Amino acid sequence: MIALGCDHGGYGLMQDVIKHLEERGMEYKNYGCYSEESVDYPVYAKKVAHAVADGECERGILICGTGIGISITANKVPGIRAALCGDCFSAQATREHNDANILAMGARVTGPGLALKIVDTFLDTPFSNDERHIRRIKMIEE
Ligand code: RB5
């Protein structure tokens, strides 16, 4: 189950992501927002971060205008490793190296074609399980 969250800046791109997940037959929970009316991104970042941290959802996708506010907020929640990605290399590396559990993107930065490729890369890349990466991830929370 994928947890989804966005603010008004990310709403349009999130509709593309939702359509894409449906085409892929992937299950998701949409934590809002639900329109382009101005809202506060921390509300939605926290909902998705808690859904992932509590194990209700395996991974999350967060979108705001830049991806920055929403990722800063999500990373305040223990157990969350939110990665702001604007390219597929970073999306692959953050899954393999950081076992990132939330993908953050900026809808005013990254176009929809690339964004959907980033989503696929993030969802399809497993964690490497390398000892050195496990050790470093543990050190994040210490
Ligand atoms: C909203 O205007 C904008 O500030 C927000 O989407 C995001 O970019 C914040 O980091």
CSV table of C-alpha atoms and ligand atoms in Angstrom, one decimal:
chain,number,residue,atom,x,y,z
A,1,MET,CA,0.0,0.0,0.0
A,2,ILE,CA,1.4,3.4,-1.0
A,3,ALA,CA,0.5,6.5,1.0
A,4,LEU,CA,-0.1,9.6,-1.0
A,5,GLY,CA,0.0,13.2,0.1
A,6,CYS,CA,0.3,16.6,-1.5
A,7,ASP,CA,-0.4,20.3,-1.1
A,8,HIS,CA,-2.1,22.6,-3.6
A,9,GLY,CA,1.3,23.0,-5.4
A,10,GLY,CA,1.5,19.3,-5.9
A,11,TYR,CA,-2.2,18.5,-6.5
A,12,GLY,CA,-2.0,18.5,-10.4
A,13,LEU,CA,1.0,16.2,-10.5
A,14,MET,CA,-0.5,13.9,-7.9
A,15,GLN,CA,-3.5,13.3,-10.2
A,16,ASP,CA,-1.1,12.0,-12.8
A,17,VAL,CA,0.6,9.8,-10.2
A,18,ILE,CA,-2.7,8.4,-9.1
A,19,LYS,CA,-3.7,7.6,-12.7
A,20,HIS,CA,-0.3,6.0,-13.2
A,21,LEU,CA,-0.6,3.8,-10.0
A,22,GLU,CA,-4.1,2.7,-11.1
A,23,GLU,CA,-2.8,1.7,-14.5
A,24,ARG,CA,-0.1,-0.3,-12.8
A,25,GLY,CA,-2.7,-1.9,-10.5
A,26,MET,CA,-1.1,-0.6,-7.4
A,27,GLU,CA,-3.0,0.0,-4.2
A,28,TYR,CA,-2.8,3.4,-2.6
A,29,LYS,CA,-4.3,5.5,0.2
A,30,ASN,CA,-4.8,9.2,-0.6
A,31,TYR,CA,-4.3,11.4,2.5
A,32,GLY,CA,-5.1,14.6,0.5
A,33,CYS,CA,-5.2,17.4,-0.2
A,34,TYR,CA,-8.1,17.0,-2.7
A,35,SER,CA,-8.1,20.3,-4.7
A,36,GLU,CA,-5.9,23.2,-5.7
A,37,GLU,CA,-7.2,25.3,-2.8
A,38,SER,CA,-4.3,26.7,-0.8
A,39,VAL,CA,-3.4,24.4,2.2
A,40,ASP,CA,-0.5,23.9,4.6
A,41,TYR,CA,1.9,21.2,3.3
A,42,PRO,CA,3.0,20.0,6.9
A,43,VAL,CA,-0.5,18.6,7.5
A,44,TYR,CA,-0.3,16.2,4.6
A,45,ALA,CA,3.4,15.4,5.0
A,46,LYS,CA,2.7,14.4,8.6
A,47,LYS,CA,-0.3,12.2,7.7
A,48,VAL,CA,1.7,10.3,5.1
A,49,ALA,CA,4.9,10.1,7.3
A,50,HIS,CA,2.8,8.6,10.2
A,51,ALA,CA,1.1,6.1,7.9
A,52,VAL,CA,4.5,4.8,6.8
A,53,ALA,CA,6.2,5.0,10.2
A,54,ASP,CA,3.2,3.1,11.8
A,55,GLY,CA,3.3,0.4,9.1
A,56,GLU,CA,-0.1,1.2,7.8
A,57,CYS,CA,1.5,1.8,4.4
A,58,GLU,CA,4.9,0.4,3.1
A,59,ARG,CA,6.0,3.5,1.2
A,60,GLY,CA,4.8,7.0,0.6
A,61,ILE,CA,4.8,9.6,-2.2
A,62,LEU,CA,4.7,13.3,-1.3
A,63,ILE,CA,4.4,16.2,-3.7
A,64,CYS,CA,4.5,20.0,-3.1
A,65,GLY,CA,5.7,22.9,-5.2
A,66,THR,CA,9.4,22.3,-4.7
A,67,GLY,CA,9.2,19.0,-2.7
A,68,ILE,CA,11.3,20.7,-0.1
A,69,GLY,CA,8.8,21.6,2.6
A,70,ILE,CA,7.0,18.3,2.4
A,71,SER,CA,10.3,16.3,2.7
A,72,ILE,CA,11.7,18.4,5.5
A,73,THR,CA,8.4,17.8,7.5
A,74,ALA,CA,8.3,14.1,6.7
A,75,ASN,CA,11.9,13.6,7.9
A,76,LYS,CA,11.0,14.9,11.4
A,77,VAL,CA,9.0,11.7,12.0
A,78,PRO,CA,11.2,8.9,13.5
A,79,GLY,CA,11.7,6.0,11.0
A,80,ILE,CA,11.1,8.1,8.0
A,81,ARG,CA,13.6,8.5,5.3
A,82,ALA,CA,12.1,10.9,2.7
A,83,ALA,CA,14.1,11.5,-0.4
A,84,LEU,CA,13.5,14.5,-2.6
A,85,CYS,CA,14.2,13.3,-6.1
A,86,GLY,CA,14.3,15.1,-9.4
A,87,ASP,CA,16.0,12.4,-11.4
A,88,CYS,CA,15.9,8.6,-11.8
A,89,PHE,CA,19.6,8.0,-10.7
A,90,SER,CA,18.8,9.6,-7.3
A,91,ALA,CA,15.5,7.6,-7.0
A,92,GLN,CA,17.4,4.3,-7.6
A,93,ALA,CA,20.3,5.2,-5.4
A,94,THR,CA,18.2,6.3,-2.5
A,95,ARG,CA,16.3,3.0,-2.5
A,96,GLU,CA,19.5,0.9,-2.8
A,97,HIS,CA,21.6,2.9,-0.3
A,98,ASN,CA,19.2,4.7,2.0
A,99,ASP,CA,16.1,2.3,1.9
A,100,ALA,CA,14.1,5.6,1.5
A,101,ASN,CA,10.5,4.9,2.4
A,102,ILE,CA,9.0,8.2,1.1
A,103,LEU,CA,9.6,9.8,-2.3
A,104,ALA,CA,9.2,13.5,-2.4
A,105,MET,CA,8.9,15.5,-5.6
A,106,GLY,CA,8.4,19.1,-6.6
A,107,ALA,CA,5.6,19.7,-9.1
A,108,ARG,CA,7.0,23.1,-10.0
A,109,VAL,CA,10.4,21.6,-10.7
A,110,THR,CA,9.9,18.2,-12.3
A,111,GLY,CA,7.6,17.7,-15.3
A,112,PRO,CA,5.0,14.9,-15.3
A,113,GLY,CA,6.9,12.6,-17.8
A,114,LEU,CA,10.0,12.5,-15.7
A,115,ALA,CA,8.1,12.4,-12.4
A,116,LEU,CA,6.3,9.2,-13.4
A,117,LYS,CA,9.6,7.6,-14.4
A,118,ILE,CA,11.0,8.6,-11.0
A,119,VAL,CA,7.9,7.0,-9.3
A,120,ASP,CA,8.5,3.7,-11.2
A,121,THR,CA,12.2,3.7,-10.3
A,122,PHE,CA,11.4,4.4,-6.6
A,123,LEU,CA,8.8,1.7,-6.4
A,124,ASP,CA,10.6,-0.9,-8.4
A,125,THR,CA,14.1,-0.7,-6.9
A,126,PRO,CA,14.8,-2.9,-3.9
A,127,PHE,CA,17.1,-2.0,-1.0
A,128,SER,CA,20.5,-3.5,-1.5
A,129,ASN,CA,20.6,-5.0,2.0
A,130,ASP,CA,24.4,-4.4,2.0
A,131,GLU,CA,25.9,-4.5,5.5
A,132,ARG,CA,27.4,-1.0,5.1
A,133,HIS,CA,24.1,0.5,4.1
A,134,ILE,CA,22.2,-1.2,6.9
A,135,ARG,CA,24.9,0.1,9.4
A,136,ARG,CA,24.6,3.7,8.0
A,137,ILE,CA,20.8,3.7,8.1
A,138,LYS,CA,20.9,2.6,11.8
A,139,MET,CA,23.3,5.4,12.5
A,140,ILE,CA,20.7,8.0,11.2
A,141,GLU,CA,18.4,7.2,14.1
A,142,GLU,CA,21.1,7.1,16.8
B,1,RB5,C1,3.3,26.5,-1.7
B,1,RB5,O1,3.2,27.7,-2.3
B,1,RB5,C2,4.7,26.1,-1.6
B,1,RB5,O2,5.4,26.8,-0.7
B,1,RB5,C3,4.8,24.6,-1.3
B,1,RB5,O3,4.2,23.8,-2.2
B,1,RB5,C4,6.2,24.0,-1.2
B,1,RB5,O4,7.0,24.3,-2.3
B,1,RB5,C5,7.0,24.2,0.0
B,1,RB5,O5,8.1,23.8,0.2
